Short mmCIF file of C-alpha atoms and ligand atoms in Angstrom, two decimals:
data_model
loop_
_atom_site.label_atom_id
_atom_site.label_comp_id
_atom_site.label_asym_id
_atom_site.label_seq_id
_atom_site.Cartn_x
_atom_site.Cartn_y
_atom_site.Cartn_z
CA MET A 49 23.87 -0.90 -2.49
CA LYS A 50 24.35 2.81 -2.11
CA ALA A 51 22.97 4.69 0.91
CA HIS A 52 22.96 8.49 0.91
CA ASP A 53 23.81 10.21 4.17
CA GLY A 54 21.76 13.29 3.26
CA MET A 55 18.28 14.37 2.24
CA TYR A 56 17.23 15.02 -1.36
CA ILE A 57 16.01 18.62 -1.15
CA ASP A 58 15.74 21.24 -3.89
CA GLY A 59 17.42 19.10 -6.49
CA ALA A 60 20.49 17.98 -4.50
CA TRP A 61 21.58 15.66 -1.69
CA ARG A 62 22.05 17.93 1.33
CA PRO A 63 23.37 17.18 4.81
CA ALA A 64 20.68 16.36 7.37
CA ALA A 65 20.04 18.93 10.09
CA GLY A 66 20.65 16.39 12.89
CA THR A 67 23.06 13.53 13.44
CA ASP A 68 20.67 10.66 14.23
CA THR A 69 20.61 7.75 11.81
CA ILE A 70 18.45 4.74 10.98
CA THR A 71 20.15 1.40 10.36
CA VAL A 72 18.35 -0.73 7.79
CA LEU A 73 18.36 -4.47 8.47
CA ASN A 74 17.88 -7.38 6.09
CA PRO A 75 14.91 -9.33 7.53
CA VAL A 76 16.35 -12.60 6.19
CA ASP A 77 19.48 -12.57 8.37
CA GLU A 78 19.04 -9.47 10.56
CA GLN A 79 22.28 -7.99 9.19
CA PRO A 80 22.64 -4.25 8.40
CA VAL A 81 22.38 -3.32 4.73
CA GLY A 82 22.64 0.45 5.01
CA GLN A 83 22.21 3.55 7.08
CA VAL A 84 20.24 6.72 6.35
CA PRO A 85 19.73 9.96 8.26
CA ALA A 86 16.80 10.22 10.66
CA GLY A 87 15.25 13.53 9.64
CA THR A 88 13.93 16.17 11.99
CA ALA A 89 11.32 18.92 11.76
CA GLU A 90 14.11 21.15 10.44
CA ASP A 91 14.74 18.88 7.45
CA VAL A 92 11.02 18.66 6.79
CA ASP A 93 10.75 22.45 6.90
CA ALA A 94 13.60 22.85 4.38
CA ALA A 95 11.95 20.32 2.07
CA VAL A 96 8.50 21.93 2.30
CA ARG A 97 10.01 25.35 1.55
CA ALA A 98 11.74 23.93 -1.52
CA ALA A 99 8.50 22.31 -2.66
CA ARG A 100 6.56 25.54 -2.15
CA ALA A 101 9.14 27.59 -4.03
CA ALA A 102 9.00 25.15 -6.97
CA LEU A 103 5.20 25.01 -7.05
CA PRO A 104 4.32 28.02 -9.25
CA GLY A 105 6.75 26.98 -11.99
CA TRP A 106 5.71 23.32 -11.98
CA ALA A 107 1.98 24.10 -11.81
CA ALA A 108 2.40 26.38 -14.83
CA THR A 109 4.35 23.77 -16.82
CA PRO A 110 2.07 22.48 -19.59
CA PRO A 111 0.72 18.97 -18.78
CA ALA A 112 2.35 17.62 -21.95
CA GLU A 113 5.78 18.70 -20.64
CA ARG A 114 5.05 17.21 -17.23
CA ALA A 115 4.06 14.02 -19.06
CA VAL A 116 7.44 13.86 -20.82
CA LEU A 117 9.30 14.11 -17.52
CA ILE A 118 7.11 11.43 -15.90
CA GLY A 119 7.85 9.28 -18.95
CA ALA A 120 11.57 9.90 -18.42
CA LEU A 121 11.15 8.89 -14.77
CA ARG A 122 9.46 5.67 -15.89
CA ASP A 123 12.40 5.01 -18.21
CA ARG A 124 14.85 5.50 -15.33
CA LEU A 125 12.89 2.96 -13.29
CA VAL A 126 13.09 0.54 -16.22
CA ALA A 127 16.84 1.11 -16.59
CA ARG A 128 17.39 0.40 -12.88
CA LYS A 129 14.82 -2.32 -12.36
CA ASP A 130 17.35 -4.97 -11.30
CA GLU A 131 18.86 -2.64 -8.73
CA ILE A 132 15.39 -1.75 -7.47
CA ALA A 133 14.48 -5.43 -7.08
CA GLU A 134 17.76 -6.14 -5.24
CA THR A 135 17.23 -3.17 -2.93
CA VAL A 136 13.67 -4.17 -2.05
CA THR A 137 14.84 -7.73 -1.43
CA ALA A 138 17.62 -6.49 0.84
CA GLU A 139 15.46 -4.26 3.02
CA LEU A 140 12.04 -5.97 2.86
CA GLY A 141 13.24 -9.58 2.55
CA ALA A 142 10.96 -10.39 -0.41
CA PRO A 143 12.18 -13.26 -2.63
CA LEU A 144 14.05 -11.79 -5.62
CA ALA A 145 11.67 -13.13 -8.27
CA PHE A 146 8.74 -11.45 -6.48
CA SER A 147 10.69 -8.21 -6.16
CA GLU A 148 11.49 -8.28 -9.87
CA ALA A 149 7.95 -9.02 -11.01
CA VAL A 150 5.95 -6.99 -8.50
CA HIS A 151 8.03 -4.53 -6.45
CA ALA A 152 10.01 -3.31 -9.47
CA GLY A 153 7.57 -4.22 -12.24
CA VAL A 154 4.28 -2.69 -11.06
CA PRO A 155 5.65 0.83 -10.35
CA ILE A 156 6.98 0.96 -13.92
CA VAL A 157 3.46 0.28 -15.21
CA VAL A 158 1.93 2.86 -12.85
CA ALA A 159 4.50 5.54 -13.71
CA GLY A 160 3.87 4.84 -17.41
CA SER A 161 0.12 5.17 -16.89
CA TYR A 162 0.57 8.64 -15.39
CA ALA A 163 2.86 9.75 -18.21
CA GLU A 164 -0.05 8.90 -20.53
CA LEU A 165 -2.74 10.37 -18.29
CA ALA A 166 -0.86 13.66 -17.80
CA ALA A 167 -0.76 14.04 -21.58
CA ALA A 168 -4.36 13.00 -22.22
CA HIS A 169 -6.31 14.25 -19.21
CA ALA A 170 -8.75 17.15 -19.67
CA PHE A 171 -7.50 19.76 -17.21
CA GLU A 172 -10.24 22.08 -18.42
CA GLU A 173 -13.93 21.54 -19.10
CA THR A 174 -16.99 23.54 -20.07
CA VAL A 175 -20.12 23.34 -17.91
CA GLY A 176 -22.91 25.58 -19.27
CA ASN A 177 -21.64 29.15 -19.13
CA SER A 178 -18.58 28.16 -17.06
CA THR A 179 -15.10 27.03 -17.81
CA VAL A 180 -13.85 24.72 -15.08
CA TYR A 181 -10.08 24.47 -14.59
CA LEU A 182 -8.61 21.48 -12.76
CA GLU A 183 -5.68 22.97 -10.90
CA PRO A 184 -3.04 21.35 -8.69
CA VAL A 185 -3.86 21.17 -4.98
CA GLY A 186 -0.38 22.48 -4.12
CA VAL A 187 2.36 20.98 -1.96
CA VAL A 188 1.80 17.31 -1.14
CA GLY A 189 3.18 15.64 1.97
CA ALA A 190 3.41 11.95 1.06
CA ILE A 191 3.90 9.39 3.83
CA THR A 192 4.34 5.77 2.76
CA PRO A 193 4.64 2.28 4.33
CA TRP A 194 7.21 -0.45 3.78
CA ASN A 195 5.11 -3.31 2.43
CA TYR A 196 5.25 -2.27 -1.25
CA PRO A 197 7.98 0.34 -0.84
CA LEU A 198 8.26 1.63 -4.40
CA HIS A 199 4.66 1.01 -5.46
CA GLN A 200 3.31 3.13 -2.60
CA ILE A 201 5.71 5.95 -3.50
CA VAL A 202 4.91 5.92 -7.21
CA ASN A 203 1.15 5.70 -6.47
CA LYS A 204 1.44 9.13 -4.87
CA VAL A 205 4.33 10.89 -6.59
CA ALA A 206 3.39 10.08 -10.22
CA PRO A 207 -0.20 11.45 -10.05
CA ALA A 208 0.92 14.41 -7.92
CA LEU A 209 3.50 15.39 -10.54
CA ALA A 210 1.00 14.78 -13.34
CA ALA A 211 -1.44 17.15 -11.62
CA GLY A 212 1.21 19.87 -11.23
CA CYS A 213 1.72 19.43 -7.49
CA THR A 214 5.12 19.39 -5.81
CA VAL A 215 5.99 16.73 -3.25
CA VAL A 216 7.81 16.03 -0.01
CA LEU A 217 8.09 12.28 0.59
CA LYS A 218 8.65 10.67 3.99
CA PRO A 219 9.06 6.93 3.30
CA ALA A 220 8.86 4.12 5.86
CA GLU A 221 11.87 3.78 8.14
CA ASP A 222 12.24 0.07 7.25
CA THR A 223 12.64 0.70 3.51
CA PRO A 224 14.36 4.07 2.94
CA LEU A 225 16.96 2.75 0.49
CA THR A 226 14.32 2.09 -2.17
CA ALA A 227 13.09 5.66 -1.62
CA GLN A 228 16.60 7.05 -2.08
CA LEU A 229 16.96 5.09 -5.29
CA PHE A 230 13.64 6.58 -6.45
CA ALA A 231 14.92 10.09 -5.67
CA GLU A 232 17.97 9.39 -7.85
CA ALA A 233 15.66 8.30 -10.66
CA VAL A 234 13.62 11.52 -10.33
CA HIS A 235 16.83 13.55 -10.44
CA ASP A 236 18.21 11.70 -13.46
CA ALA A 237 14.89 12.10 -15.28
CA GLY A 238 15.43 15.86 -15.18
CA VAL A 239 12.49 16.79 -12.94
CA PRO A 240 13.18 20.41 -11.88
CA ALA A 241 14.74 21.13 -8.49
CA GLY A 242 12.26 21.34 -5.60
CA VAL A 243 9.44 19.53 -7.42
CA PHE A 244 10.24 16.30 -5.57
CA ASN A 245 11.98 16.18 -2.18
CA LEU A 246 12.84 13.29 0.13
CA VAL A 247 13.21 13.32 3.90
CA THR A 248 13.99 9.96 5.53
CA GLY A 249 13.15 9.56 9.19
CA LEU A 250 10.92 8.15 11.90
CA GLY A 251 7.14 8.39 11.71
CA PRO A 252 6.47 10.20 14.98
CA VAL A 253 9.27 12.71 14.21
CA ALA A 254 9.67 13.44 10.49
CA GLY A 255 6.28 12.00 9.50
CA GLN A 256 4.39 13.96 12.10
CA ALA A 257 6.29 17.17 11.28
CA LEU A 258 5.30 16.75 7.64
CA ALA A 259 1.64 16.03 8.43
CA GLU A 260 1.48 19.09 10.68
CA HIS A 261 3.44 21.50 8.45
CA GLU A 262 1.39 24.51 7.49
CA GLY A 263 3.12 24.69 4.11
CA VAL A 264 1.60 21.34 3.10
CA ASP A 265 -1.76 21.52 1.28
CA LEU A 266 -2.56 17.81 1.04
CA VAL A 267 -1.35 14.94 3.18
CA SER A 268 -1.44 11.65 1.31
CA PHE A 269 -0.86 8.81 3.74
CA THR A 270 -0.69 5.05 3.34
CA GLY A 271 -0.27 3.00 6.47
CA SER A 272 -2.04 1.75 9.53
CA THR A 273 -5.52 2.86 10.50
CA ALA A 274 -4.23 3.99 13.93
CA VAL A 275 -1.76 6.49 12.43
CA GLY A 276 -4.23 7.40 9.66
CA LYS A 277 -6.78 8.50 12.27
CA GLN A 278 -4.21 10.84 13.84
CA ILE A 279 -3.23 12.27 10.47
CA GLY A 280 -6.88 12.75 9.51
CA ALA A 281 -7.54 14.59 12.78
CA THR A 282 -4.50 16.85 12.32
CA ALA A 283 -5.45 17.63 8.73
CA GLY A 284 -9.08 18.23 9.69
CA ALA A 285 -8.09 20.74 12.37
CA ALA A 286 -6.06 22.67 9.79
CA VAL A 287 -8.75 22.34 7.06
CA LYS A 288 -6.19 20.59 4.93
CA ARG A 289 -6.98 17.93 2.33
CA VAL A 290 -6.14 14.38 3.21
CA ALA A 291 -6.02 11.06 1.40
CA LEU A 292 -5.81 7.93 3.54
CA GLU A 293 -5.03 4.41 2.35
CA LEU A 294 -5.33 2.32 5.49
CA GLY A 295 -5.67 -1.22 6.73
CA GLY A 296 -7.88 -4.07 5.56
CA LYS A 297 -9.40 -7.40 6.57
CA SER A 298 -10.80 -8.53 3.27
CA ALA A 299 -13.13 -11.46 2.67
CA ASN A 300 -12.68 -14.17 0.07
CA VAL A 301 -16.27 -15.32 -0.41
CA ILE A 302 -16.59 -18.74 -2.02
CA LEU A 303 -20.21 -19.29 -3.08
CA PRO A 304 -21.42 -22.92 -3.25
CA SER A 305 -21.47 -22.97 -7.06
CA ALA A 306 -17.77 -22.00 -7.33
CA ASP A 307 -14.82 -24.16 -8.34
CA LEU A 308 -13.83 -24.80 -4.73
CA ALA A 309 -10.28 -26.03 -5.30
CA LYS A 310 -9.41 -23.09 -7.52
CA ALA A 311 -10.97 -20.54 -5.16
CA VAL A 312 -9.16 -21.97 -2.14
CA ASN A 313 -5.78 -22.30 -3.88
CA VAL A 314 -5.86 -18.80 -5.34
CA GLY A 315 -7.11 -17.49 -1.99
CA VAL A 316 -4.24 -19.03 -0.03
CA ALA A 317 -1.71 -17.80 -2.62
CA ASN A 318 -3.17 -14.30 -2.34
CA VAL A 319 -2.55 -14.23 1.42
CA MET A 320 0.93 -15.79 1.31
CA SER A 321 2.12 -13.35 -1.35
CA ASN A 322 4.57 -10.75 0.09
CA SER A 323 4.50 -12.80 3.34
CA GLY A 324 0.95 -11.68 4.02
CA GLN A 325 1.99 -8.03 4.12
CA THR A 326 -0.61 -6.80 1.66
CA CYS A 327 -3.33 -4.43 2.85
CA SER A 328 -5.84 -5.87 0.39
CA ALA A 329 -5.06 -9.55 1.17
CA TRP A 330 -8.13 -11.82 1.50
CA THR A 331 -7.32 -12.96 5.02
CA ARG A 332 -10.82 -14.25 5.77
CA MET A 333 -11.96 -17.18 3.64
CA LEU A 334 -15.74 -17.63 3.80
CA VAL A 335 -16.95 -21.12 2.90
CA HIS A 336 -20.44 -22.70 2.95
CA ALA A 337 -20.92 -25.16 5.84
CA ASP A 338 -21.44 -28.09 3.43
CA GLN A 339 -18.05 -27.52 1.76
CA TYR A 340 -16.19 -26.46 4.87
CA ASP A 341 -14.20 -29.60 5.66
CA GLU A 342 -13.08 -30.00 2.07
CA ALA A 343 -12.00 -26.34 1.90
CA VAL A 344 -10.00 -26.67 5.12
CA GLU A 345 -8.18 -29.70 3.78
CA LEU A 346 -7.39 -27.94 0.50
CA ALA A 347 -6.19 -24.78 2.26
CA ALA A 348 -3.94 -26.70 4.67
CA ALA A 349 -2.37 -28.56 1.75
CA ALA A 350 -1.91 -25.32 -0.20
CA ALA A 351 -0.24 -23.54 2.73
CA ALA A 352 2.06 -26.47 3.49
CA LYS A 353 3.55 -26.10 0.00
CA TYR A 354 4.86 -22.60 0.74
CA GLY A 355 7.31 -22.91 3.64
CA PRO A 356 10.02 -20.25 4.05
CA ARG A 357 10.11 -19.38 0.35
CA ILE A 358 7.42 -16.78 1.02
CA GLY A 359 10.17 -14.73 2.71
CA PRO A 360 10.21 -13.21 6.20
CA VAL A 361 8.08 -10.40 7.59
CA VAL A 362 9.75 -7.01 7.69
CA ASN A 363 11.13 -6.57 11.21
CA ALA A 364 11.37 -7.94 14.75
CA LYS A 365 8.28 -6.04 15.88
CA GLN A 366 6.11 -7.49 13.10
CA HIS A 367 7.64 -10.92 13.75
CA ALA A 368 6.49 -10.81 17.36
CA ARG A 369 3.15 -9.19 16.49
CA VAL A 370 2.14 -11.71 13.81
CA ARG A 371 3.12 -14.70 15.96
CA GLY A 372 1.25 -13.08 18.85
CA TYR A 373 -1.91 -13.02 16.71
CA ILE A 374 -1.43 -16.70 15.84
CA ALA A 375 -1.11 -17.53 19.54
CA LYS A 376 -4.22 -15.46 20.23
CA GLY A 377 -6.15 -17.44 17.61
CA VAL A 378 -5.24 -20.69 19.36
CA GLU A 379 -6.15 -19.17 22.73
CA GLU A 380 -9.58 -18.10 21.44
CA GLY A 381 -10.34 -21.62 20.20
CA ALA A 382 -9.48 -21.61 16.51
CA ARG A 383 -7.81 -24.74 15.14
CA VAL A 384 -4.40 -24.57 13.45
CA VAL A 385 -4.40 -26.81 10.37
CA ALA A 386 -1.11 -25.50 8.91
CA GLY A 387 1.77 -23.54 10.43
CA GLY A 388 1.57 -22.16 13.95
CA PRO A 389 3.12 -19.48 16.16
CA GLU A 390 6.62 -20.99 16.48
CA ALA A 391 9.33 -19.24 14.46
CA PRO A 392 10.55 -21.71 11.80
CA THR A 393 14.15 -20.42 11.82
CA GLU A 394 16.53 -19.14 14.47
CA LYS A 395 17.69 -16.16 12.44
CA GLY A 396 15.51 -13.94 10.34
CA TYR A 397 11.92 -12.83 10.77
CA PHE A 398 10.23 -15.86 9.23
CA VAL A 399 6.68 -16.85 10.11
CA GLN A 400 5.11 -20.18 9.17
CA PRO A 401 2.36 -19.94 6.53
CA THR A 402 -0.60 -20.53 8.81
CA VAL A 403 -4.20 -21.63 8.25
CA PHE A 404 -6.86 -21.52 10.94
CA ALA A 405 -10.10 -23.53 10.81
CA ASP A 406 -13.12 -23.18 13.11
CA VAL A 407 -12.74 -19.42 13.14
CA THR A 408 -15.84 -17.50 14.19
CA PRO A 409 -16.47 -13.97 12.91
CA GLU A 410 -15.98 -12.25 16.26
CA MET A 411 -12.55 -13.76 17.03
CA THR A 412 -9.61 -11.36 17.16
CA ILE A 413 -7.95 -13.09 14.19
CA ALA A 414 -11.14 -12.53 12.15
CA GLN A 415 -11.45 -8.87 13.09
CA GLU A 416 -7.98 -7.34 13.31
CA GLU A 417 -5.42 -6.86 10.58
CA ILE A 418 -2.59 -9.35 11.22
CA PHE A 419 -0.36 -8.35 8.29
CA GLY A 420 1.31 -11.74 8.09
CA PRO A 421 0.84 -15.08 6.27
CA VAL A 422 -2.30 -16.13 8.14
CA VAL A 423 -5.65 -17.26 6.65
CA SER A 424 -8.80 -17.73 8.75
CA ILE A 425 -11.49 -20.02 7.34
CA ILE A 426 -15.00 -19.09 8.46
CA ARG A 427 -18.22 -21.09 7.94
CA TYR A 428 -21.42 -19.52 6.62
CA THR A 429 -24.90 -21.01 6.34
CA ASP A 430 -26.45 -19.01 3.50
CA GLU A 431 -25.73 -15.95 1.33
CA ASP A 432 -27.12 -13.46 3.82
CA ASP A 433 -24.98 -14.97 6.53
CA ALA A 434 -21.93 -14.75 4.22
CA LEU A 435 -22.68 -11.10 3.51
CA ARG A 436 -23.12 -10.28 7.18
CA ILE A 437 -19.73 -11.88 7.95
CA ALA A 438 -18.01 -10.29 4.93
CA ASN A 439 -19.22 -6.82 5.96
CA GLY A 440 -18.75 -7.43 9.68
CA THR A 441 -15.46 -5.62 10.33
CA VAL A 442 -14.49 -1.95 10.55
CA TYR A 443 -12.55 -2.35 7.29
CA GLY A 444 -13.64 -2.28 3.66
CA LEU A 445 -10.60 -2.33 1.40
CA ALA A 446 -10.91 -5.31 -0.92
CA GLY A 447 -12.35 -8.78 -1.37
CA ALA A 448 -13.03 -11.63 -3.74
CA VAL A 449 -16.14 -13.52 -4.82
CA TRP A 450 -16.18 -16.88 -6.57
CA ALA A 451 -19.24 -18.44 -8.24
CA ALA A 452 -20.08 -20.61 -11.24
CA ASP A 453 -20.76 -17.52 -13.33
CA ASP A 454 -19.67 -13.90 -13.10
CA ALA A 455 -23.23 -12.54 -12.82
CA GLU A 456 -23.87 -14.46 -9.59
CA ALA A 457 -20.56 -13.25 -8.14
CA VAL A 458 -21.22 -9.65 -9.24
CA ALA A 459 -24.63 -9.66 -7.53
CA PHE A 460 -22.94 -10.59 -4.26
CA ALA A 461 -20.01 -8.18 -4.76
CA ARG A 462 -22.41 -5.26 -5.23
CA ARG A 463 -23.69 -5.85 -1.68
CA MET A 464 -20.22 -5.80 -0.13
CA ASP A 465 -19.03 -2.68 1.72
CA THR A 466 -15.62 -2.62 0.11
CA GLY A 467 -13.61 -0.64 -2.42
CA GLN A 468 -12.58 -3.38 -4.86
CA VAL A 469 -13.57 -6.97 -5.46
CA ASP A 470 -11.92 -9.57 -7.69
CA ILE A 471 -14.53 -11.65 -9.50
CA ASN A 472 -13.57 -15.30 -10.08
CA GLY A 473 -9.87 -14.47 -9.81
CA GLY A 474 -9.90 -11.25 -11.87
CA SER A 475 -6.44 -9.75 -12.06
CA PHE A 476 -5.02 -6.50 -10.64
CA ASN A 477 -5.73 -3.51 -12.86
CA PRO A 478 -3.27 -0.63 -12.39
CA LEU A 479 -5.79 1.82 -13.89
CA ALA A 480 -8.73 0.90 -11.65
CA PRO A 481 -9.35 3.07 -8.57
CA PHE A 482 -7.88 1.54 -5.41
CA GLY A 483 -9.03 2.57 -1.94
CA GLY A 484 -11.24 1.77 0.96
CA TYR A 485 -14.76 1.97 2.30
CA LYS A 486 -15.27 2.53 6.05
CA GLN A 487 -12.06 2.67 8.13
CA SER A 488 -9.93 1.45 5.23
CA GLY A 489 -9.53 5.00 4.09
CA VAL A 490 -10.54 8.14 2.30
CA GLY A 491 -9.80 8.76 -1.37
CA ARG A 492 -8.56 6.60 -4.22
CA GLU A 493 -5.24 5.87 -5.87
CA LEU A 494 -4.33 4.76 -9.42
CA GLY A 495 -5.61 5.81 -12.81
CA ALA A 496 -7.72 8.89 -13.47
CA HIS A 497 -9.44 8.64 -10.07
CA GLY A 498 -6.02 8.74 -8.41
CA LEU A 499 -5.10 11.83 -10.41
CA SER A 500 -8.29 13.64 -9.26
CA GLU A 501 -7.08 13.47 -5.64
CA TYR A 502 -4.36 15.98 -6.53
CA LEU A 503 -6.60 18.41 -8.39
CA GLN A 504 -8.98 21.14 -7.25
CA THR A 505 -11.49 22.97 -9.40
CA LYS A 506 -11.81 26.62 -10.29
CA SER A 507 -14.93 27.76 -12.17
CA LEU A 508 -14.96 30.85 -14.35
CA GLN A 509 -18.42 32.10 -15.40
CA PHE A 510 -18.97 33.91 -18.69
P1 NAD B 128 2.45 2.78 9.86
O1 NAD B 128 1.15 3.49 9.97
O2 NAD B 128 3.14 2.38 11.09
O3 NAD B 128 3.48 3.64 9.04
C1 NAD B 128 3.20 4.16 7.75
C2 NAD B 128 4.03 5.42 7.55
O4 NAD B 128 3.60 6.40 8.49
C3 NAD B 128 5.52 5.25 7.78
O5 NAD B 128 6.23 6.07 6.88
C4 NAD B 128 5.69 5.77 9.19
O6 NAD B 128 6.99 6.25 9.44
C5 NAD B 128 4.70 6.90 9.22
N1 NAD B 128 4.23 7.26 10.57
C6 NAD B 128 4.17 6.51 11.69
N2 NAD B 128 3.72 7.25 12.72
C7 NAD B 128 3.46 8.48 12.25
C8 NAD B 128 2.93 9.66 12.82
N3 NAD B 128 2.60 9.74 14.10
N4 NAD B 128 2.79 10.76 12.02
C9 NAD B 128 3.11 10.70 10.72
N5 NAD B 128 3.61 9.61 10.12
C10 NAD B 128 3.78 8.50 10.87
O7 NAD B 128 2.13 1.53 8.92
P2 NAD B 128 3.14 0.40 8.45
O8 NAD B 128 3.28 -0.60 9.53
O9 NAD B 128 4.39 1.00 7.89
O10 NAD B 128 2.36 -0.21 7.20
C11 NAD B 128 1.45 -1.22 7.32
C12 NAD B 128 0.04 -0.67 7.29
O11 NAD B 128 -0.19 0.02 6.05
C13 NAD B 128 -1.01 -1.75 7.33
O12 NAD B 128 -2.04 -1.38 8.22
C14 NAD B 128 -1.54 -1.77 5.91
O13 NAD B 128 -2.84 -2.25 5.77
C15 NAD B 128 -1.45 -0.37 5.50
N6 NAD B 128 -1.44 -0.26 4.04
C16 NAD B 128 -2.54 0.23 3.41
C17 NAD B 128 -2.56 0.30 2.03
C18 NAD B 128 -3.75 0.82 1.29
O14 NAD B 128 -3.60 1.15 0.13
N7 NAD B 128 -4.92 0.92 1.89
C19 NAD B 128 -1.45 -0.09 1.31
C20 NAD B 128 -0.36 -0.58 1.98
C21 NAD B 128 -0.35 -0.66 3.36
#
């Protein structure tokens, strides 16, 4: 695995301004897998200047030409998909098969979708006596998390490039090697110098410098709600556009008419996937009181099947944090029916797949985002009670509803305060808008809605 010791700025790998570095550890065995520079405000400034200088040329490039280059980028991701999967596995700890299918596979689909959208999108429309032009917002500061390292990058960079924006990316400090590999792919695709720039570094240093930089027109952030609030406040003070994809605490609502076994098994699998490090994971399972005991038994059996093959969580801090939440659940009176707070291995950041029964809606484990393989099963008495519990957190990112027929599930889903709901196990759609209600965020990613985030309108009257 190759690690660059510089930043990708203005079309080349350049030495970092400072000498600090970040050592990347493999969460499976805690061994170093690479080292990257820890960027400073100076590196961010150089990258933003490069992005600003490249903006007029890229914004004026016809969308069809931008589409060809995004298509070439997609092809580079296809050509290097095995290396991408291995890199994500090395720095995130995800099992290789999951990295191949999801961490490498989904970004290829998303990049391809933006190659098509850039070519097909109407960047001009007529409204009465006006022509409305959809123009790029400008320089984008993109700040991404580690949980889906390449997906989160492509979700921002592909639509930004399609819109005609230029980009400075500050990826998560835990997964910078995937970001460097992405920068190589952008370079090899022939994207002009300065259109995409990469600065690796720590959040409160490089990330903050990027969010605060006056040369950035839009900050697109995915990460925790705590940091998102700060970024939103900074952007608001500067009257700068901001897109925030934040935390979640989604509900998996199993209505009494549903196929209980299927709903529980798919629900547990959803939470265990990526070791529970999915913002949209359905971490609260809502079950009718009459079916509660059966659901708990099914969920415990489903979780027990997973074991360490779900992979570790990303780092020592998350390892302690997730197990701390499990201990807190026990302390507040919830009942562990699978897993528990003890680390299952001596080395590596593994957490036992854990299921809690007798969880009440106000408990910490039912309110806060744990970001680990932990499911809380909550009892409801009727549909209104289920809705009150489902909507009873500060978050509103995702959810699921199960019922005997889709219409019954849809009626319930329409009353949920959340950005996307899977009906009876409906599958992920890379073209559907993804984003949160309430404190789960502002704005949408993916598909045409994701592209709109990077466009602003100009009306000419005739
Ligand atoms: P985080 O907020 O700690 O970090 C996210 C990014 O922000 C990283 O690149 C980090 O370096 C940077 N950062 C940290 N402090 C900063 C600061 N003061 N200024 C600027 N940048 C800063 O989040 P995380 O732990 O890396 O990721 C997990 C979180 O991301 C979870 O809460 C999860 O729900 C959320 N998430 C949301 C979505 C979504 O689409 N809604 C998707 C994935 C993850």
